[in-house]
Each structure stands twice: as structure tokens, then as C-alpha cells.
Amino acid sequence: MLNINLKRFKFLHKKKQNQIIFSSIETTGEKEILNLIDNFLIDKNSFVFESVEKGIIKGRYTIFGKNPDKIWEFNNNSCYKYDDKKNKIKINGRPKNIIEKIIEEFKFKIPKTLPPISSLLSGY
């Protein structure tokens, strides 16, 4: 079962608020996870991130990302972002400053039942 209903999701989406949609399963086998991984990584720009958390919220977490709404590219001292139509647009500025700004704008609250890794901004 998902953590949010469609009506609430749409409301927050219209307000342009970052959200985490999640469900959790407890499993003793790898079959379910391997099935998700095999079917998930087919698409370009999809990823799987594995994390073992210690501390207050212990557990093994598998985070899936697919069809990102924002894509940036950093090559040497050049920075680019891709728009909705996948056009490559040059960003002026130093990569370090641009990355710091992206991270600052990305911050948002996550549910207390999830580990901090849930607000992951990933790249490769």
C-alpha cells in the first residue's frame, strides 16, 4: 500500500512540493528485489541504490529511480541541464556553485519512518 492517496498527491504536486511516494515490504528472500531490479533497469536514466542503514531506523533499503524530471550534466568546467524535451541547455557558472545550489533547492522534509537516504539526489 502506498503512503499517500491520489487526491493528496495531486494537491501537493500542483503546489510544486517535493514528495516521496513509497511502500514497504518485509521479505526474507531476494526474489522480489531481483525481479524489481531486472525489470527496472531497462529504461535509460533508471537506477537502483542499495543502502544498509544503522542508527534509529535500521534496515536494508532499496531505492529505485526512473524517468527523472531533472537531468544535469557536468563535464570538466561545463554544465548543462536538459529540458522536458531533452534539449541540452548550457548553464553558466562554476560546477561546484551550481551543484551546491541544486542541493540547497532539493532539500525537503521526509517522513519520520524513512531513513535520511530517502531524500537522495543521485547521479553517475
Short mmCIF file of N, CA and C in Angstrom, two decimals:
data_model
loop_
_atom_site.label_atom_id
_atom_site.label_comp_id
_atom_site.label_asym_id
_atom_site.label_seq_id
_atom_site.Cartn_x
_atom_site.Cartn_y
_atom_site.Cartn_z
N MET A 1 0.84 -1.17 0.00
CA MET A 1 0.00 0.00 0.00
C MET A 1 0.89 1.25 0.00
N LEU A 2 0.50 2.24 -0.76
CA LEU A 2 1.27 3.48 -0.85
C LEU A 2 1.04 4.36 0.36
N ASN A 3 1.96 5.26 0.59
CA ASN A 3 1.91 6.15 1.75
C ASN A 3 1.01 7.37 1.55
N ILE A 4 0.48 7.58 0.35
CA ILE A 4 -0.29 8.80 0.06
C ILE A 4 -1.41 8.45 -0.92
N ASN A 5 -2.54 9.14 -0.80
CA ASN A 5 -3.61 8.89 -1.77
C ASN A 5 -3.47 9.84 -2.95
N LEU A 6 -4.15 9.52 -4.03
CA LEU A 6 -4.01 10.28 -5.28
C LEU A 6 -4.45 11.74 -5.12
N LYS A 7 -5.52 11.98 -4.39
CA LYS A 7 -6.02 13.34 -4.20
C LYS A 7 -4.97 14.22 -3.51
N ARG A 8 -4.37 13.70 -2.45
CA ARG A 8 -3.34 14.45 -1.71
C ARG A 8 -2.10 14.66 -2.58
N PHE A 9 -1.71 13.62 -3.32
CA PHE A 9 -0.56 13.73 -4.21
C PHE A 9 -0.77 14.85 -5.23
N LYS A 10 -1.93 14.87 -5.88
CA LYS A 10 -2.22 15.90 -6.88
C LYS A 10 -2.19 17.30 -6.27
N PHE A 11 -2.76 17.43 -5.08
CA PHE A 11 -2.77 18.72 -4.39
C PHE A 11 -1.35 19.23 -4.16
N LEU A 12 -0.50 18.39 -3.61
CA LEU A 12 0.89 18.78 -3.35
C LEU A 12 1.67 19.00 -4.64
N HIS A 13 1.37 18.20 -5.65
CA HIS A 13 2.06 18.33 -6.94
C HIS A 13 1.74 19.70 -7.58
N LYS A 14 0.49 20.11 -7.51
CA LYS A 14 0.10 21.41 -8.06
C LYS A 14 0.80 22.56 -7.34
N LYS A 15 1.11 22.36 -6.06
CA LYS A 15 1.83 23.38 -5.28
C LYS A 15 3.34 23.26 -5.48
N LYS A 16 3.74 22.33 -6.37
CA LYS A 16 5.15 22.10 -6.70
C LYS A 16 5.98 21.72 -5.48
N GLN A 17 5.39 20.93 -4.60
CA GLN A 17 6.11 20.46 -3.42
C GLN A 17 6.74 19.10 -3.71
N ASN A 18 8.00 18.96 -3.32
CA ASN A 18 8.67 17.67 -3.46
C ASN A 18 7.96 16.64 -2.60
N GLN A 19 7.89 15.41 -3.11
CA GLN A 19 7.20 14.35 -2.40
C GLN A 19 7.98 13.04 -2.53
N ILE A 20 7.76 12.18 -1.57
CA ILE A 20 8.29 10.83 -1.65
C ILE A 20 7.09 9.89 -1.66
N ILE A 21 7.01 9.08 -2.68
CA ILE A 21 5.98 8.05 -2.74
C ILE A 21 6.68 6.74 -2.42
N PHE A 22 6.18 6.03 -1.43
CA PHE A 22 6.85 4.80 -1.05
C PHE A 22 5.88 3.75 -0.55
N SER A 23 6.33 2.56 -0.62
CA SER A 23 5.67 1.44 0.04
C SER A 23 6.78 0.60 0.63
N SER A 24 6.45 -0.23 1.56
CA SER A 24 7.49 -1.07 2.14
C SER A 24 7.02 -2.51 2.19
N ILE A 25 7.96 -3.40 2.04
CA ILE A 25 7.68 -4.82 2.17
C ILE A 25 8.75 -5.43 3.06
N GLU A 26 8.37 -6.43 3.77
CA GLU A 26 9.34 -7.20 4.53
C GLU A 26 9.48 -8.52 3.82
N THR A 27 10.70 -8.88 3.52
CA THR A 27 10.94 -10.12 2.80
C THR A 27 12.19 -10.79 3.34
N THR A 28 12.17 -12.09 3.29
CA THR A 28 13.35 -12.85 3.72
C THR A 28 14.15 -13.34 2.52
N GLY A 29 13.56 -13.21 1.35
CA GLY A 29 14.23 -13.68 0.14
C GLY A 29 14.65 -12.54 -0.75
N GLU A 30 15.46 -12.87 -1.72
CA GLU A 30 15.93 -11.86 -2.68
C GLU A 30 15.09 -11.85 -3.95
N LYS A 31 14.20 -12.82 -4.09
CA LYS A 31 13.44 -12.99 -5.32
C LYS A 31 12.69 -11.71 -5.72
N GLU A 32 11.99 -11.10 -4.77
CA GLU A 32 11.21 -9.89 -5.07
C GLU A 32 12.11 -8.74 -5.51
N ILE A 33 13.20 -8.55 -4.80
CA ILE A 33 14.13 -7.46 -5.12
C ILE A 33 14.78 -7.69 -6.48
N LEU A 34 15.25 -8.91 -6.73
CA LEU A 34 15.89 -9.20 -8.02
C LEU A 34 14.91 -9.01 -9.17
N ASN A 35 13.66 -9.38 -8.98
CA ASN A 35 12.65 -9.18 -10.01
C ASN A 35 12.46 -7.70 -10.31
N LEU A 36 12.39 -6.88 -9.27
CA LEU A 36 12.27 -5.43 -9.47
C LEU A 36 13.49 -4.87 -10.19
N ILE A 37 14.66 -5.28 -9.76
CA ILE A 37 15.90 -4.79 -10.38
C ILE A 37 15.95 -5.17 -11.86
N ASP A 38 15.66 -6.42 -12.17
CA ASP A 38 15.71 -6.88 -13.56
C ASP A 38 14.75 -6.12 -14.46
N ASN A 39 13.59 -5.76 -13.95
CA ASN A 39 12.59 -5.08 -14.77
C ASN A 39 12.72 -3.56 -14.72
N PHE A 40 13.47 -3.06 -13.80
CA PHE A 40 13.56 -1.62 -13.61
C PHE A 40 14.67 -0.98 -14.42
N LEU A 41 15.77 -1.66 -14.56
CA LEU A 41 16.94 -1.06 -15.19
C LEU A 41 16.91 -1.06 -16.71
N ILE A 42 15.81 -1.44 -17.29
CA ILE A 42 15.69 -1.46 -18.75
C ILE A 42 15.71 -0.04 -19.31
N ASP A 43 15.07 0.89 -18.64
CA ASP A 43 14.93 2.26 -19.13
C ASP A 43 16.19 3.10 -18.90
N LYS A 44 16.46 3.99 -19.84
CA LYS A 44 17.58 4.91 -19.73
C LYS A 44 17.37 5.81 -18.51
N ASN A 45 18.45 6.15 -17.83
CA ASN A 45 18.45 7.01 -16.66
C ASN A 45 17.72 6.42 -15.45
N SER A 46 17.52 5.11 -15.45
CA SER A 46 16.96 4.47 -14.26
C SER A 46 18.12 3.99 -13.39
N PHE A 47 17.85 3.81 -12.10
CA PHE A 47 18.92 3.35 -11.21
C PHE A 47 18.34 2.60 -10.02
N VAL A 48 19.18 1.81 -9.41
CA VAL A 48 18.86 1.12 -8.16
C VAL A 48 19.97 1.46 -7.18
N PHE A 49 19.59 1.87 -6.00
CA PHE A 49 20.57 2.23 -4.97
C PHE A 49 20.28 1.38 -3.74
N GLU A 50 21.27 0.64 -3.30
CA GLU A 50 21.14 -0.21 -2.12
C GLU A 50 21.77 0.49 -0.93
N SER A 51 21.11 0.42 0.20
CA SER A 51 21.63 1.05 1.40
C SER A 51 21.31 0.21 2.62
N VAL A 52 22.29 0.03 3.47
CA VAL A 52 22.06 -0.60 4.77
C VAL A 52 22.20 0.51 5.79
N GLU A 53 21.12 0.76 6.52
CA GLU A 53 21.09 1.86 7.47
C GLU A 53 21.32 1.36 8.89
N LYS A 54 22.10 2.11 9.62
CA LYS A 54 22.31 1.85 11.04
C LYS A 54 21.62 2.99 11.80
N GLY A 55 21.71 2.99 13.08
CA GLY A 55 21.12 4.08 13.85
C GLY A 55 19.68 3.78 14.22
N ILE A 56 18.86 4.82 14.27
CA ILE A 56 17.48 4.69 14.74
C ILE A 56 16.63 3.84 13.79
N ILE A 57 16.73 4.09 12.49
CA ILE A 57 15.92 3.36 11.51
C ILE A 57 16.82 2.35 10.82
N LYS A 58 16.86 1.15 11.37
CA LYS A 58 17.75 0.12 10.84
C LYS A 58 17.06 -0.63 9.71
N GLY A 59 17.84 -1.15 8.79
CA GLY A 59 17.28 -1.98 7.74
C GLY A 59 18.05 -1.86 6.45
N ARG A 60 17.65 -2.69 5.51
CA ARG A 60 18.22 -2.65 4.17
C ARG A 60 17.19 -1.98 3.29
N TYR A 61 17.60 -0.97 2.59
CA TYR A 61 16.69 -0.20 1.76
C TYR A 61 17.14 -0.27 0.31
N THR A 62 16.19 -0.50 -0.57
CA THR A 62 16.45 -0.50 -2.00
C THR A 62 15.66 0.67 -2.58
N ILE A 63 16.36 1.61 -3.17
CA ILE A 63 15.74 2.80 -3.72
C ILE A 63 15.82 2.74 -5.23
N PHE A 64 14.67 2.89 -5.88
CA PHE A 64 14.59 2.83 -7.33
C PHE A 64 14.30 4.23 -7.86
N GLY A 65 14.95 4.58 -8.95
CA GLY A 65 14.69 5.85 -9.62
C GLY A 65 14.49 5.59 -11.10
N LYS A 66 13.52 6.27 -11.67
CA LYS A 66 13.19 6.03 -13.07
C LYS A 66 12.63 7.31 -13.69
N ASN A 67 12.96 7.53 -14.94
CA ASN A 67 12.41 8.65 -15.68
C ASN A 67 12.51 9.96 -14.88
N PRO A 68 13.73 10.43 -14.61
CA PRO A 68 13.89 11.64 -13.79
C PRO A 68 13.28 12.87 -14.44
N ASP A 69 12.79 13.77 -13.59
CA ASP A 69 12.21 15.00 -14.13
C ASP A 69 13.27 16.08 -14.34
N LYS A 70 14.45 15.87 -13.76
CA LYS A 70 15.55 16.82 -13.96
C LYS A 70 16.83 16.04 -14.23
N ILE A 71 17.55 16.47 -15.26
CA ILE A 71 18.83 15.84 -15.60
C ILE A 71 19.85 16.95 -15.83
N TRP A 72 20.98 16.83 -15.15
CA TRP A 72 22.09 17.76 -15.33
C TRP A 72 23.30 16.99 -15.83
N GLU A 73 24.18 17.68 -16.50
CA GLU A 73 25.42 17.08 -16.98
C GLU A 73 26.57 18.01 -16.61
N PHE A 74 27.60 17.43 -16.02
CA PHE A 74 28.79 18.19 -15.65
C PHE A 74 30.00 17.52 -16.28
N ASN A 75 30.66 18.23 -17.20
CA ASN A 75 31.87 17.75 -17.86
C ASN A 75 32.95 18.80 -17.70
N ASN A 76 34.00 18.43 -16.98
CA ASN A 76 35.09 19.37 -16.71
C ASN A 76 34.52 20.66 -16.14
N ASN A 77 34.62 21.77 -16.84
CA ASN A 77 34.08 23.04 -16.34
C ASN A 77 32.80 23.46 -17.06
N SER A 78 32.19 22.55 -17.78
CA SER A 78 30.95 22.85 -18.49
C SER A 78 29.76 22.22 -17.76
N CYS A 79 28.66 22.95 -17.71
CA CYS A 79 27.45 22.48 -17.03
C CYS A 79 26.26 22.60 -17.98
N TYR A 80 25.41 21.59 -17.95
CA TYR A 80 24.23 21.58 -18.80
C TYR A 80 23.05 21.02 -18.02
N LYS A 81 21.85 21.42 -18.44
CA LYS A 81 20.65 20.76 -17.95
C LYS A 81 19.81 20.41 -19.17
N TYR A 82 18.95 19.44 -18.99
CA TYR A 82 18.07 19.01 -20.07
C TYR A 82 16.65 19.44 -19.75
N ASP A 83 15.97 20.03 -20.73
CA ASP A 83 14.59 20.45 -20.50
C ASP A 83 13.64 19.27 -20.72
N ASP A 84 12.34 19.55 -20.65
CA ASP A 84 11.33 18.49 -20.78
C ASP A 84 11.40 17.76 -22.11
N LYS A 85 11.90 18.44 -23.13
CA LYS A 85 12.01 17.83 -24.46
C LYS A 85 13.38 17.23 -24.70
N LYS A 86 14.18 17.14 -23.63
CA LYS A 86 15.53 16.56 -23.65
C LYS A 86 16.52 17.39 -24.46
N ASN A 87 16.25 18.70 -24.60
CA ASN A 87 17.21 19.61 -25.22
C ASN A 87 18.29 19.96 -24.21
N LYS A 88 19.53 19.98 -24.66
CA LYS A 88 20.67 20.28 -23.80
C LYS A 88 20.87 21.79 -23.75
N ILE A 89 20.82 22.36 -22.53
CA ILE A 89 20.93 23.80 -22.33
C ILE A 89 22.14 24.09 -21.45
N LYS A 90 23.02 24.97 -21.93
CA LYS A 90 24.22 25.33 -21.16
C LYS A 90 23.84 26.18 -19.96
N ILE A 91 24.48 25.88 -18.82
CA ILE A 91 24.30 26.66 -17.60
C ILE A 91 25.61 27.40 -17.35
N ASN A 92 25.54 28.70 -17.18
CA ASN A 92 26.73 29.49 -16.90
C ASN A 92 27.05 29.44 -15.41
N GLY A 93 28.32 29.29 -15.10
CA GLY A 93 28.76 29.28 -13.71
C GLY A 93 29.71 28.13 -13.45
N ARG A 94 30.29 28.16 -12.26
CA ARG A 94 31.22 27.10 -11.86
C ARG A 94 30.44 25.87 -11.42
N PRO A 95 30.87 24.68 -11.86
CA PRO A 95 30.16 23.45 -11.49
C PRO A 95 29.92 23.32 -9.98
N LYS A 96 30.92 23.63 -9.17
CA LYS A 96 30.77 23.50 -7.72
C LYS A 96 29.62 24.36 -7.21
N ASN A 97 29.54 25.60 -7.66
CA ASN A 97 28.48 26.50 -7.23
C ASN A 97 27.11 26.03 -7.70
N ILE A 98 27.06 25.53 -8.92
CA ILE A 98 25.79 25.05 -9.48
C ILE A 98 25.30 23.83 -8.71
N ILE A 99 26.22 22.90 -8.42
CA ILE A 99 25.84 21.69 -7.67
C ILE A 99 25.36 22.07 -6.27
N GLU A 100 26.05 22.99 -5.61
CA GLU A 100 25.63 23.43 -4.27
C GLU A 100 24.24 24.05 -4.31
N LYS A 101 23.93 24.81 -5.35
CA LYS A 101 22.61 25.43 -5.48
C LYS A 101 21.54 24.36 -5.71
N ILE A 102 21.85 23.37 -6.55
CA ILE A 102 20.90 22.27 -6.80
C ILE A 102 20.59 21.54 -5.49
N ILE A 103 21.61 21.25 -4.72
CA ILE A 103 21.43 20.54 -3.45
C ILE A 103 20.58 21.37 -2.49
N GLU A 104 20.86 22.65 -2.40
CA GLU A 104 20.11 23.53 -1.50
C GLU A 104 18.63 23.59 -1.89
N GLU A 105 18.34 23.66 -3.18
CA GLU A 105 16.96 23.73 -3.65
C GLU A 105 16.23 22.40 -3.51
N PHE A 106 16.98 21.32 -3.39
CA PHE A 106 16.40 19.98 -3.34
C PHE A 106 15.92 19.59 -1.94
N LYS A 107 16.37 20.27 -0.92
CA LYS A 107 16.05 19.88 0.45
C LYS A 107 14.54 19.91 0.71
N PHE A 108 14.06 18.87 1.37
CA PHE A 108 12.66 18.80 1.77
C PHE A 108 12.50 17.80 2.90
N LYS A 109 11.39 17.89 3.60
CA LYS A 109 11.14 17.01 4.73
C LYS A 109 10.76 15.62 4.23
N ILE A 110 11.22 14.63 4.96
CA ILE A 110 10.85 13.25 4.64
C ILE A 110 10.10 12.67 5.84
N PRO A 111 9.26 11.67 5.59
CA PRO A 111 8.53 11.04 6.70
C PRO A 111 9.50 10.49 7.75
N LYS A 112 9.11 10.58 9.01
CA LYS A 112 9.97 10.13 10.11
C LYS A 112 10.25 8.63 10.06
N THR A 113 9.40 7.88 9.37
CA THR A 113 9.58 6.43 9.31
C THR A 113 10.60 6.01 8.26
N LEU A 114 11.11 6.97 7.50
CA LEU A 114 12.09 6.65 6.45
C LEU A 114 13.48 7.14 6.87
N PRO A 115 14.52 6.45 6.39
CA PRO A 115 15.89 6.89 6.70
C PRO A 115 16.26 8.13 5.88
N PRO A 116 17.28 8.88 6.32
CA PRO A 116 17.70 10.09 5.60
C PRO A 116 18.06 9.85 4.13
N ILE A 117 18.50 8.65 3.80
CA ILE A 117 18.87 8.34 2.41
C ILE A 117 17.69 8.53 1.45
N SER A 118 16.48 8.61 1.99
CA SER A 118 15.28 8.75 1.16
C SER A 118 15.23 10.06 0.40
N SER A 119 15.97 11.05 0.84
CA SER A 119 15.99 12.33 0.12
C SER A 119 17.20 12.38 -0.81
N LEU A 120 17.51 11.26 -1.38
CA LEU A 120 18.67 11.07 -2.24
C LEU A 120 18.59 11.90 -3.52
N LEU A 121 19.65 12.60 -3.81
CA LEU A 121 19.84 13.25 -5.09
C LEU A 121 20.98 12.47 -5.73
N SER A 122 20.68 11.70 -6.76
CA SER A 122 21.68 10.75 -7.26
C SER A 122 22.24 11.16 -8.61
N GLY A 123 23.36 10.59 -8.92
CA GLY A 123 23.98 10.84 -10.21
C GLY A 123 25.09 9.85 -10.46
N TYR A 124 25.53 9.81 -11.69
CA TYR A 124 26.66 8.94 -12.04
C TYR A 124 27.45 9.57 -13.15
#
